[in-house]
Short mmCIF file of C-alpha atoms in Angstrom, two decimals:
data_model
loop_
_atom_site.label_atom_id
_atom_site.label_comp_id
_atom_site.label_asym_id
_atom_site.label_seq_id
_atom_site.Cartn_x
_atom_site.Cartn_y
_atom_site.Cartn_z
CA UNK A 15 0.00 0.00 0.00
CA UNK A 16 1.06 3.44 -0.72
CA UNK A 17 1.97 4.94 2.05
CA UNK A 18 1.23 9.16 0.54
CA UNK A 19 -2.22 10.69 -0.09
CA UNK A 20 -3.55 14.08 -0.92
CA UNK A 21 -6.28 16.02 0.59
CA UNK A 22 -7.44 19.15 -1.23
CA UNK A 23 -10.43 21.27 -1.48
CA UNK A 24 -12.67 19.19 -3.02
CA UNK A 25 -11.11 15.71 -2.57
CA UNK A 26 -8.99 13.04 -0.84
CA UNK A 27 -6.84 10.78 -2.24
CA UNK A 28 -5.34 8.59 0.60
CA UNK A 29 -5.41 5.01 1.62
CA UNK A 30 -7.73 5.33 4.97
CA UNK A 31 -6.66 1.95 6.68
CA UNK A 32 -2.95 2.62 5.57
CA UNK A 33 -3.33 6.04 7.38
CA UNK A 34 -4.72 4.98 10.04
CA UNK A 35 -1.61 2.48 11.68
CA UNK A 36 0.34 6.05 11.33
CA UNK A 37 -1.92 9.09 13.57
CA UNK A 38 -0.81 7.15 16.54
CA UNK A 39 2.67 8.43 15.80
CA UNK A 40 4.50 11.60 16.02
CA UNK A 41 2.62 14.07 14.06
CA UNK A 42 5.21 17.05 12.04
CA UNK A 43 3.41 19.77 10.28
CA UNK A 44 5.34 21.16 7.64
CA UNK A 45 4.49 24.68 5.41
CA UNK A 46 5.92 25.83 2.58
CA UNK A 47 6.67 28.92 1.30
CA UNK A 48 5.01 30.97 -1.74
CA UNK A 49 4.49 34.57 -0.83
CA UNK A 50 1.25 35.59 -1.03
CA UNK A 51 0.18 32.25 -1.92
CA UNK A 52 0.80 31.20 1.51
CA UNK A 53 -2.77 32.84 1.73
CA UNK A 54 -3.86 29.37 1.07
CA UNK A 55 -1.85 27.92 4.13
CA UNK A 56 -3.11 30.88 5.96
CA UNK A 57 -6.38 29.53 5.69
CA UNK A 58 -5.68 26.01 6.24
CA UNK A 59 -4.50 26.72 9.49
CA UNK A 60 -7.46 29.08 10.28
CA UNK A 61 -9.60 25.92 9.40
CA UNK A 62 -7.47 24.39 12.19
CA UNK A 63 -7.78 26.64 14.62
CA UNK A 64 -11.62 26.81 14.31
CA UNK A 65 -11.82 23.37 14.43
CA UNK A 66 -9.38 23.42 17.69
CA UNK A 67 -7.28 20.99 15.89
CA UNK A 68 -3.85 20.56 16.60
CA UNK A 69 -2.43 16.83 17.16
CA UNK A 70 1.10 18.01 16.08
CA UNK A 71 4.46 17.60 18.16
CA UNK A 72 6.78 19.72 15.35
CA UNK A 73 6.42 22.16 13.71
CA UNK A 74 8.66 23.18 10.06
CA UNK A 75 7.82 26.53 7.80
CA UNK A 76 9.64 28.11 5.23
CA UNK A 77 9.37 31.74 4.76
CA UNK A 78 5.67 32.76 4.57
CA UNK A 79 4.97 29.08 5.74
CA UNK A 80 7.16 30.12 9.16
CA UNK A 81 4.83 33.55 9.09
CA UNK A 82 1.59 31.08 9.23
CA UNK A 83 2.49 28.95 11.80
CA UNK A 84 3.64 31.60 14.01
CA UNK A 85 -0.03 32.97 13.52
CA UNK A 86 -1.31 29.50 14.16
CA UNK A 87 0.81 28.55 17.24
CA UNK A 88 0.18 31.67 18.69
CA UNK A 89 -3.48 30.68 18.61
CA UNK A 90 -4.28 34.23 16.68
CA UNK A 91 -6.89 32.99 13.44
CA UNK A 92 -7.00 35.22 10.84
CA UNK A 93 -3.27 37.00 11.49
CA UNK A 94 -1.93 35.26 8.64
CA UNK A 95 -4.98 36.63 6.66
CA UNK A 96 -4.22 39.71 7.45
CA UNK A 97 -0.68 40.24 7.10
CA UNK A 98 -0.87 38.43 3.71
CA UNK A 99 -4.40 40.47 2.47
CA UNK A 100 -2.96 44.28 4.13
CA UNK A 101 0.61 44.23 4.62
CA UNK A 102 1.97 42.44 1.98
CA UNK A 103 -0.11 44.07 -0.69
CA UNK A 104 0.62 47.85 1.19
CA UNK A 105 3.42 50.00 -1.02
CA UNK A 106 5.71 49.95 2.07
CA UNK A 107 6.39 46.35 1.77
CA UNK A 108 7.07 46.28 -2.00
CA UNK A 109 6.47 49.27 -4.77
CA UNK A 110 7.95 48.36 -8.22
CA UNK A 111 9.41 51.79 -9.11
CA UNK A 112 11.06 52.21 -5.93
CA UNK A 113 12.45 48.97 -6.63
CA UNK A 114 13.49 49.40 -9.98
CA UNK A 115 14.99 52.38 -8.81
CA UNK A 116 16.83 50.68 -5.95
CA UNK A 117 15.33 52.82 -3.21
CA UNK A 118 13.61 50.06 -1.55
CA UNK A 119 13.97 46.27 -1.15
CA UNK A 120 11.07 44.03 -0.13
CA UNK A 121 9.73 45.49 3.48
CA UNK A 122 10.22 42.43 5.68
CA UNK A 123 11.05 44.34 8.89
CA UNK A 124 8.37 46.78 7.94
CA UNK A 125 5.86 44.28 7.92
CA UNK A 126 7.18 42.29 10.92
CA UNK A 127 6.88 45.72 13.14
CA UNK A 128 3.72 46.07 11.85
CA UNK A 129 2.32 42.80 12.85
CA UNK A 130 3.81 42.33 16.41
CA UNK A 131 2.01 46.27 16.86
CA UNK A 132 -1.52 46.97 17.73
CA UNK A 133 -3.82 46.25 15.62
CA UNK A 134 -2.72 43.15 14.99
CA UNK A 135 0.11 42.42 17.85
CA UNK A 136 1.20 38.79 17.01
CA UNK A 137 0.94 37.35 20.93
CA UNK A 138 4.65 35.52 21.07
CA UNK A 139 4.47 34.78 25.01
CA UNK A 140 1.07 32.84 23.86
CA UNK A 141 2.93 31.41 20.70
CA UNK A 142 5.54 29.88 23.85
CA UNK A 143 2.89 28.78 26.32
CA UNK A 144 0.89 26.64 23.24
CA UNK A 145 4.35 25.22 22.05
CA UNK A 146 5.24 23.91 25.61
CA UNK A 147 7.60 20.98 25.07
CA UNK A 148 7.07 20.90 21.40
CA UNK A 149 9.35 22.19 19.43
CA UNK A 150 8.76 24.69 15.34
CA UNK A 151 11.31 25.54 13.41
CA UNK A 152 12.37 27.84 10.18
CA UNK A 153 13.98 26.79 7.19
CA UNK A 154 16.76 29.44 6.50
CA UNK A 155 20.07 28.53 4.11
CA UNK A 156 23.49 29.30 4.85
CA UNK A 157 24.43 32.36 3.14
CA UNK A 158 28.14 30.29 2.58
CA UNK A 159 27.46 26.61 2.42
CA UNK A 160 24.02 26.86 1.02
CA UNK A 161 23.15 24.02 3.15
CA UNK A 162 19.54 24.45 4.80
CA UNK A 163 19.56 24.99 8.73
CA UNK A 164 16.60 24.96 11.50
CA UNK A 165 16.32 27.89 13.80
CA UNK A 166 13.89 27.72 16.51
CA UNK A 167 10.85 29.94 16.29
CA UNK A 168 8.98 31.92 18.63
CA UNK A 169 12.17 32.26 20.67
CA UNK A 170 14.23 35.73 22.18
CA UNK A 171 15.55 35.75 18.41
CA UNK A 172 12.22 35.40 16.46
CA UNK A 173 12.86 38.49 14.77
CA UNK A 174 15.82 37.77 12.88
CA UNK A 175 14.53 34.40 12.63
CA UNK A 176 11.65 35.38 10.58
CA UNK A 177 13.71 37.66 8.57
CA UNK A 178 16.41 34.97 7.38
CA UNK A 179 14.13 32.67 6.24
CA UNK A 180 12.03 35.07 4.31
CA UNK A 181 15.54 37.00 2.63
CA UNK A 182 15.14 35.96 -0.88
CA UNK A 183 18.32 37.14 -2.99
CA UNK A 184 18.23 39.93 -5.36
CA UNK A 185 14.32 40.96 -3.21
CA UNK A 186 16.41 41.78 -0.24
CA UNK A 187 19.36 43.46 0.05
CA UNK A 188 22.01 41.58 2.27
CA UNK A 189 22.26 38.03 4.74
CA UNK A 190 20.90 37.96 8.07
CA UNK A 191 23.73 37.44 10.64
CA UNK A 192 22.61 34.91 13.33
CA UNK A 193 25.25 33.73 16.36
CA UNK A 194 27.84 35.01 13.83
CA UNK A 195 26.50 33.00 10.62
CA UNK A 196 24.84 34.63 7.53
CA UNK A 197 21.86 33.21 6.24
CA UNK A 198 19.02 33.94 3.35
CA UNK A 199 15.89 32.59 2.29
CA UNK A 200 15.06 28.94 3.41
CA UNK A 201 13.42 28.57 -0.03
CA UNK A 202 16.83 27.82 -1.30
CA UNK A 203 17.78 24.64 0.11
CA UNK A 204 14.92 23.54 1.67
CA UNK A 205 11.44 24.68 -0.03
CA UNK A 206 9.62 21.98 1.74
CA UNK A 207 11.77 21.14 4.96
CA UNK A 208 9.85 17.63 4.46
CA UNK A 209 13.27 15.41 4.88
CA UNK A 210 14.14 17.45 8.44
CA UNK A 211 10.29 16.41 9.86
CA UNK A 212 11.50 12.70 9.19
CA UNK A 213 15.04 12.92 10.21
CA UNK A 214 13.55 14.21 13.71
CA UNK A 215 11.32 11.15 13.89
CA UNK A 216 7.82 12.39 12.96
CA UNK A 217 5.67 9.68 11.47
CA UNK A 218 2.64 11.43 10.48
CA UNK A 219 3.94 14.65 8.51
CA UNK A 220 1.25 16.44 7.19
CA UNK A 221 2.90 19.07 4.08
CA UNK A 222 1.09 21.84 3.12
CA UNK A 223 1.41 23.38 -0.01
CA UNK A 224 1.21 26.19 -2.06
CA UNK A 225 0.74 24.90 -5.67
CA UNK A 226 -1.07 21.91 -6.89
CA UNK A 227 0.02 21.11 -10.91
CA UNK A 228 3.22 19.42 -10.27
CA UNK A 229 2.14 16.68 -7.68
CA UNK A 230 0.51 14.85 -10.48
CA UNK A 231 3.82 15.17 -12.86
CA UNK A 232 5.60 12.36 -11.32
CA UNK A 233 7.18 11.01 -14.13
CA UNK A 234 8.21 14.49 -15.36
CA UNK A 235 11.01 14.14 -11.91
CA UNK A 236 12.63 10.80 -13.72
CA UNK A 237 12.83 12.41 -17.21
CA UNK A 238 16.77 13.21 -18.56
CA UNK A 239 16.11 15.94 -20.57
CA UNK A 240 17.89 19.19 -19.76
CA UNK A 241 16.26 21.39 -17.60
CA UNK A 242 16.94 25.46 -17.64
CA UNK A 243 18.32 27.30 -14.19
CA UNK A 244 15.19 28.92 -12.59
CA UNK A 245 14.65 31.24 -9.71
CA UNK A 246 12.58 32.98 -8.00
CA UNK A 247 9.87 32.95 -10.95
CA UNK A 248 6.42 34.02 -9.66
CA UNK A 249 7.77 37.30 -7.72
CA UNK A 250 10.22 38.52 -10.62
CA UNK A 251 8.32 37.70 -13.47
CA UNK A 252 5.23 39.68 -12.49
CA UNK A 253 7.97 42.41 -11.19
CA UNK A 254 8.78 42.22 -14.95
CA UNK A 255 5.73 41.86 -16.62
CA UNK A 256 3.86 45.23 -14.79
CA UNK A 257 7.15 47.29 -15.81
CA UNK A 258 6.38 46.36 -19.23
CA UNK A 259 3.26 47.17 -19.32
CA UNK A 260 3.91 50.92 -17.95
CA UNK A 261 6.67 51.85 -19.56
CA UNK A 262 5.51 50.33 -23.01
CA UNK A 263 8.37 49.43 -25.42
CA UNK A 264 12.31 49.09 -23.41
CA UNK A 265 14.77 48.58 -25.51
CA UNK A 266 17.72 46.10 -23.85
CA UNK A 267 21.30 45.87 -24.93
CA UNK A 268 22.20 42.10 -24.56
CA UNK A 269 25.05 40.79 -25.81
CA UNK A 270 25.72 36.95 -27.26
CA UNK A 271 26.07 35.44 -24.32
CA UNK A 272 22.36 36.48 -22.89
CA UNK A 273 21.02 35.70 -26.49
CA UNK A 274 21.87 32.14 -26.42
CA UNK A 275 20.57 31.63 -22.93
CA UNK A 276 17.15 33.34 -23.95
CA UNK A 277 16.73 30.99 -26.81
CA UNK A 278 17.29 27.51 -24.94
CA UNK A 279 15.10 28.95 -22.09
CA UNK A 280 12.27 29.28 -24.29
CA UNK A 281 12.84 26.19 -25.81
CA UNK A 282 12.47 24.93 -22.09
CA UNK A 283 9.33 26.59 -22.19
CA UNK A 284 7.36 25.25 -24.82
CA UNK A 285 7.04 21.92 -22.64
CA UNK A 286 4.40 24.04 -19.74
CA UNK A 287 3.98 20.00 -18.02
CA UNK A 288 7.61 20.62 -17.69
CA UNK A 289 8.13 24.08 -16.54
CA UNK A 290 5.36 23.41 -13.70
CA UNK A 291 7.16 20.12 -12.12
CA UNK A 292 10.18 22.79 -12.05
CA UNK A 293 8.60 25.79 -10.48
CA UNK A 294 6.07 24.38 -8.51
CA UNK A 295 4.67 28.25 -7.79
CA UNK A 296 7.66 28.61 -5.85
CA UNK A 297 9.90 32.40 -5.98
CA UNK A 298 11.02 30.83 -9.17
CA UNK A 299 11.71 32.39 -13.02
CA UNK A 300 12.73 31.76 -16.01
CA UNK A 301 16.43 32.45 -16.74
CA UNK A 302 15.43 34.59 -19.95
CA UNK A 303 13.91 36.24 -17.27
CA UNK A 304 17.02 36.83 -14.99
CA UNK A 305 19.31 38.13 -17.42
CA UNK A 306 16.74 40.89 -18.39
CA UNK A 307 15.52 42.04 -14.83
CA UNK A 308 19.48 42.17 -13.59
CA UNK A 309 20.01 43.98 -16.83
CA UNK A 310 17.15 46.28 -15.70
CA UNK A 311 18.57 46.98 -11.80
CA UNK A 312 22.57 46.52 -13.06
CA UNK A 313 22.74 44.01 -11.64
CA UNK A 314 25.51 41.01 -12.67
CA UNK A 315 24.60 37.36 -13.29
CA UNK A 316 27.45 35.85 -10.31
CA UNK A 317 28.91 32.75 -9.31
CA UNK A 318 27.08 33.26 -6.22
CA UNK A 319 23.77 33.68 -7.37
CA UNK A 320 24.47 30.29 -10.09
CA UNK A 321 25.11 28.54 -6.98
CA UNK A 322 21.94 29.11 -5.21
CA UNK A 323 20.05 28.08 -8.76
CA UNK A 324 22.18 24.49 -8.37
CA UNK A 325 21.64 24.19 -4.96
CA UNK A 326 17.77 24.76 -5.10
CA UNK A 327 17.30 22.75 -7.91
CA UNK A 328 18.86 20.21 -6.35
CA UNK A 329 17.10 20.03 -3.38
CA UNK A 330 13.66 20.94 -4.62
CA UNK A 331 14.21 17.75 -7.01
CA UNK A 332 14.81 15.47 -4.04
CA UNK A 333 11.92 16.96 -1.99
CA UNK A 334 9.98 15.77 -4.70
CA UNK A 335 11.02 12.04 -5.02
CA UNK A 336 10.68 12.20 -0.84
CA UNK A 337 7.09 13.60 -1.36
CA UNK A 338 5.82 10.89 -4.22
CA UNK A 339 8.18 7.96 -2.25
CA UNK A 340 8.68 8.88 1.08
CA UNK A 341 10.08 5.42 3.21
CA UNK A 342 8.37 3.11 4.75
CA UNK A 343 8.05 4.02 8.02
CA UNK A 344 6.50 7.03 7.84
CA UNK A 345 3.08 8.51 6.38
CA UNK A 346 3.05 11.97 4.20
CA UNK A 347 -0.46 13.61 3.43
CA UNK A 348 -0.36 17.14 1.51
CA UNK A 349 -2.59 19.37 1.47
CA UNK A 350 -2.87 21.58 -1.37
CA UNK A 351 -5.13 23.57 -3.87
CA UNK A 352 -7.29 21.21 -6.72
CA UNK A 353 -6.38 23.46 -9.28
CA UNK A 354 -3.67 26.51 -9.29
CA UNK A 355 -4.20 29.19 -6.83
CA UNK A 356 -4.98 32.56 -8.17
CA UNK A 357 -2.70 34.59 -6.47
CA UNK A 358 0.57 35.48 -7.44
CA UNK A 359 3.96 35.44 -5.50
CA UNK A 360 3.96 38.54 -5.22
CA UNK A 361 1.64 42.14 -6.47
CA UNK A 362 -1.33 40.16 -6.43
CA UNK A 363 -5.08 40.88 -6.33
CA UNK A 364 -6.82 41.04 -3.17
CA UNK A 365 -10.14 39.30 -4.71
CA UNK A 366 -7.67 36.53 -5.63
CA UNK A 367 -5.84 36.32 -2.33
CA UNK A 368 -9.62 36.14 -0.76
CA UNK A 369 -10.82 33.17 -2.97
CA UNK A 370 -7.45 31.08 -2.47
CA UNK A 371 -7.93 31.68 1.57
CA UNK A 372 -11.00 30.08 1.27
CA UNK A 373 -9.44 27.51 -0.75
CA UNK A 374 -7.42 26.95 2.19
CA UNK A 375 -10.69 26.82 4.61
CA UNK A 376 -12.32 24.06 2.45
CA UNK A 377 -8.94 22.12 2.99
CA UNK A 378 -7.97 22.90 6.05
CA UNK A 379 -11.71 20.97 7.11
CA UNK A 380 -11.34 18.48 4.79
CA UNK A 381 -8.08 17.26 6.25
CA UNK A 382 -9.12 17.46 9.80
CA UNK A 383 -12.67 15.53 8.84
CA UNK A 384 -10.38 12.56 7.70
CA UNK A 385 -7.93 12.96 10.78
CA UNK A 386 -10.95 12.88 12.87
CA UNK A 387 -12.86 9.88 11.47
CA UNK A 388 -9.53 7.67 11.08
CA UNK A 389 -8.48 8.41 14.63
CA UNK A 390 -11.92 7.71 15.77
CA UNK A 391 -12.05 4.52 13.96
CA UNK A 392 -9.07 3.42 15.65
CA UNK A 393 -10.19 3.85 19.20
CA UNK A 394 -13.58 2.38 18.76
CA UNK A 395 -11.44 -0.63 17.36
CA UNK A 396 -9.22 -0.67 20.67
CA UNK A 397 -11.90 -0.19 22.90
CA UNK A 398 -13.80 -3.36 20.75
CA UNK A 399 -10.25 -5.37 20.76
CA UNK A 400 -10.34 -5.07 24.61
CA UNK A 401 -14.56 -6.68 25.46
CA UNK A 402 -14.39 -9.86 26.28
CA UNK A 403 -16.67 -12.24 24.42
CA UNK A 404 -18.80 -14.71 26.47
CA UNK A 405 -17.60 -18.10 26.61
CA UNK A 406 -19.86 -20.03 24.62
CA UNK A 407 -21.30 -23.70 26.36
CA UNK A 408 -23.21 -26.74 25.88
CA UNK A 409 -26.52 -25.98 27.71
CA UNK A 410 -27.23 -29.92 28.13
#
């Protein structure tokens, strides 16, 4: 028996009875990144929270997956709404011009002031009392080795914490220095931090996701063909698309090198099956894409950057073969949208951030409807295994 199932909005797609010998186990909870598509996480965990659900030991996020779990171990439903829906859509946190112009980077201290003020006041000393013993952590990547790391969250260093993992390269400016180590985005080496959840024991990891097309492209992970160098696609292409469209026709200067790299991305690109087991609606472009957007801020294709495009690659590939085949002794459900989510990485529409929370909702209950009736099922079958049966006898 298969030992992986989906849950989404509208459907499940999981072997009940194979579940069922794992919810006894340690339970992980594990959120990935996206941006503003975390809105569907956001309400995933709101559907948790009003259904006073919570059966999980550890907790993993990267990025705006870290953001929504603080929200939901804090016990505070509809923060992640909120900061995705108001603050991440507010000028302060990102304006194109003033990016193109290199006046301002993507606001992630803004916003994290912002939320841990009134209004909104994320409640950290609750965030410690719910997590007790338990234990969450935030994907970040070191800024040297490029090998992902695990910082605690909700601790006298959640701050920093929450900006490391969220420092995407080339959307914000510099590392975050932590205990004397640099760090960035936890979207580079670990998208998913699925592998960490089972290295730390947890049996029942429940991975929730923020893009839906490439779970059914398994066979597009075991293919050889060559695959282009992607990054960060959803933010910086629609960064590039609205400058386009305002300032009309822009005339670029590119040289032979940038020319050769456009045409064998596009070639990439004519397979879409192909692009989306790649991307995955991660942070990710095209590297047609790259060249002209660093052309556009000055900005120089390094050996640094080409690094971090190997090293996610890499890791986001074997995330995926863990996902699809995890081993044997654990049990992986993930929850994620039926079809793609509206909402971009990044500049999207707050109608489409609204109908991809409730996205969330509808799978956020769905999920803890089949928790409920498979743990159910298993104590009514313990409390059956232990009645004794009366003896039967001859009555002559």
């Amino acid at each position: 028996m298969k030992n992986c199932g989906v849950v989404t909005n509208l459907t499940k797609s999981l072997d009940l009875q194979q579940f069922s010998q794992y919810v006894s186990g340690k339970h992980a909870l594990v959120a990935q990144g996206g941006g503003q598509r975390s809105i569907f996480t956001a309400g995933v965990l709101d559907a948790f929270l009003i259904s006073n659900f919570d059966p999980f030991h550890e907790f993993y996020g990267t990025s705006a997956g870290a953001l929504n779990l603080c929200a939901y171990i804090c016990r505070q439903k509809g923060l992640g709404h909120s900061f995705l829906t108001e603050l991440t859509t507010d000028p302060r946190f990102f304006n194109l011009f003033h990016y193109i112009r290199r006046k301002q980077y993507l606001g992630i201290e803004w916003a994290l002031d912002t939320i841990s003020s009134h209004p909104y006041k994320l409640d950290i000393d609750m965030g410690r009392l719910v997590l007790g013993e338990r234990k969450a952590f935030a994907a970040v990547t070191h800024a040297t080795t490029l090998h992902d790391h695990y910082l605690p969250m909700l601790q006298d260093d959640w701050y920093k914490v929450m900006v490391a993992t969220c420092a995407i390269p080339r959307l914000y400016p510099k590392e975050v220095m932590i205990g004397g180590e640099g760090y960035v985005d936890g979207g580079v080496s670990a998208a998913i931090p699925v592998q960490q959840a089972w290295r730390n024991e947890a049996r029942c990891i429940v991975v929730i996701r923020t893009e839906g097309a490439d779970l059914d492209s398994e066979s597009d992970l075991l293919t050889d063909q060559p695959r282009d160098v992607v990054w960060y696609r959803e933010s910086l292409n629609s960064i590039q698309e609205q400058w386009q469209e305002k300032v009309g026709r822009w005339k670029l200067d590119w040289n032979v090198f940038f020319q050769q790299q456009v045409e064998k991305s596009k070639q990439q690109k004519l397979d879409h099956r192909h692009l989306e087991s790649i991307n995955g609606g991660r942070w990710l472009f095209g590297a047609d894409d790259i060249y002209r957007l660093s052309h556009l801020i000055g900005d120089k294709f390094d050996s640094g950057l080409t690094d971090m495009l190997m090293a996610h690659y890499q890791t986001y590939s074997l995330t995926q073969d863990f996902l699809h085949h995890p081993p044997d002794d654990c049990f992986i459900v993930q929850i994620k949208p039926d079809s793609p989510l509206k909402s971009n990485s990044l500049m999207s529409n707050k109608d489409d951030l609204l109908h991809d929370y409730q996205l969330g909702l509808d799978a956020g209950y769905q999920f803890v409807d089949t928790h409920v009736e498979v743990t159910s099922d298993n104590e009514i079958n313990r409390a059956l295994s232990g009645i004794q049966l009366p003896c039967s006898f001859d009555e002559s």
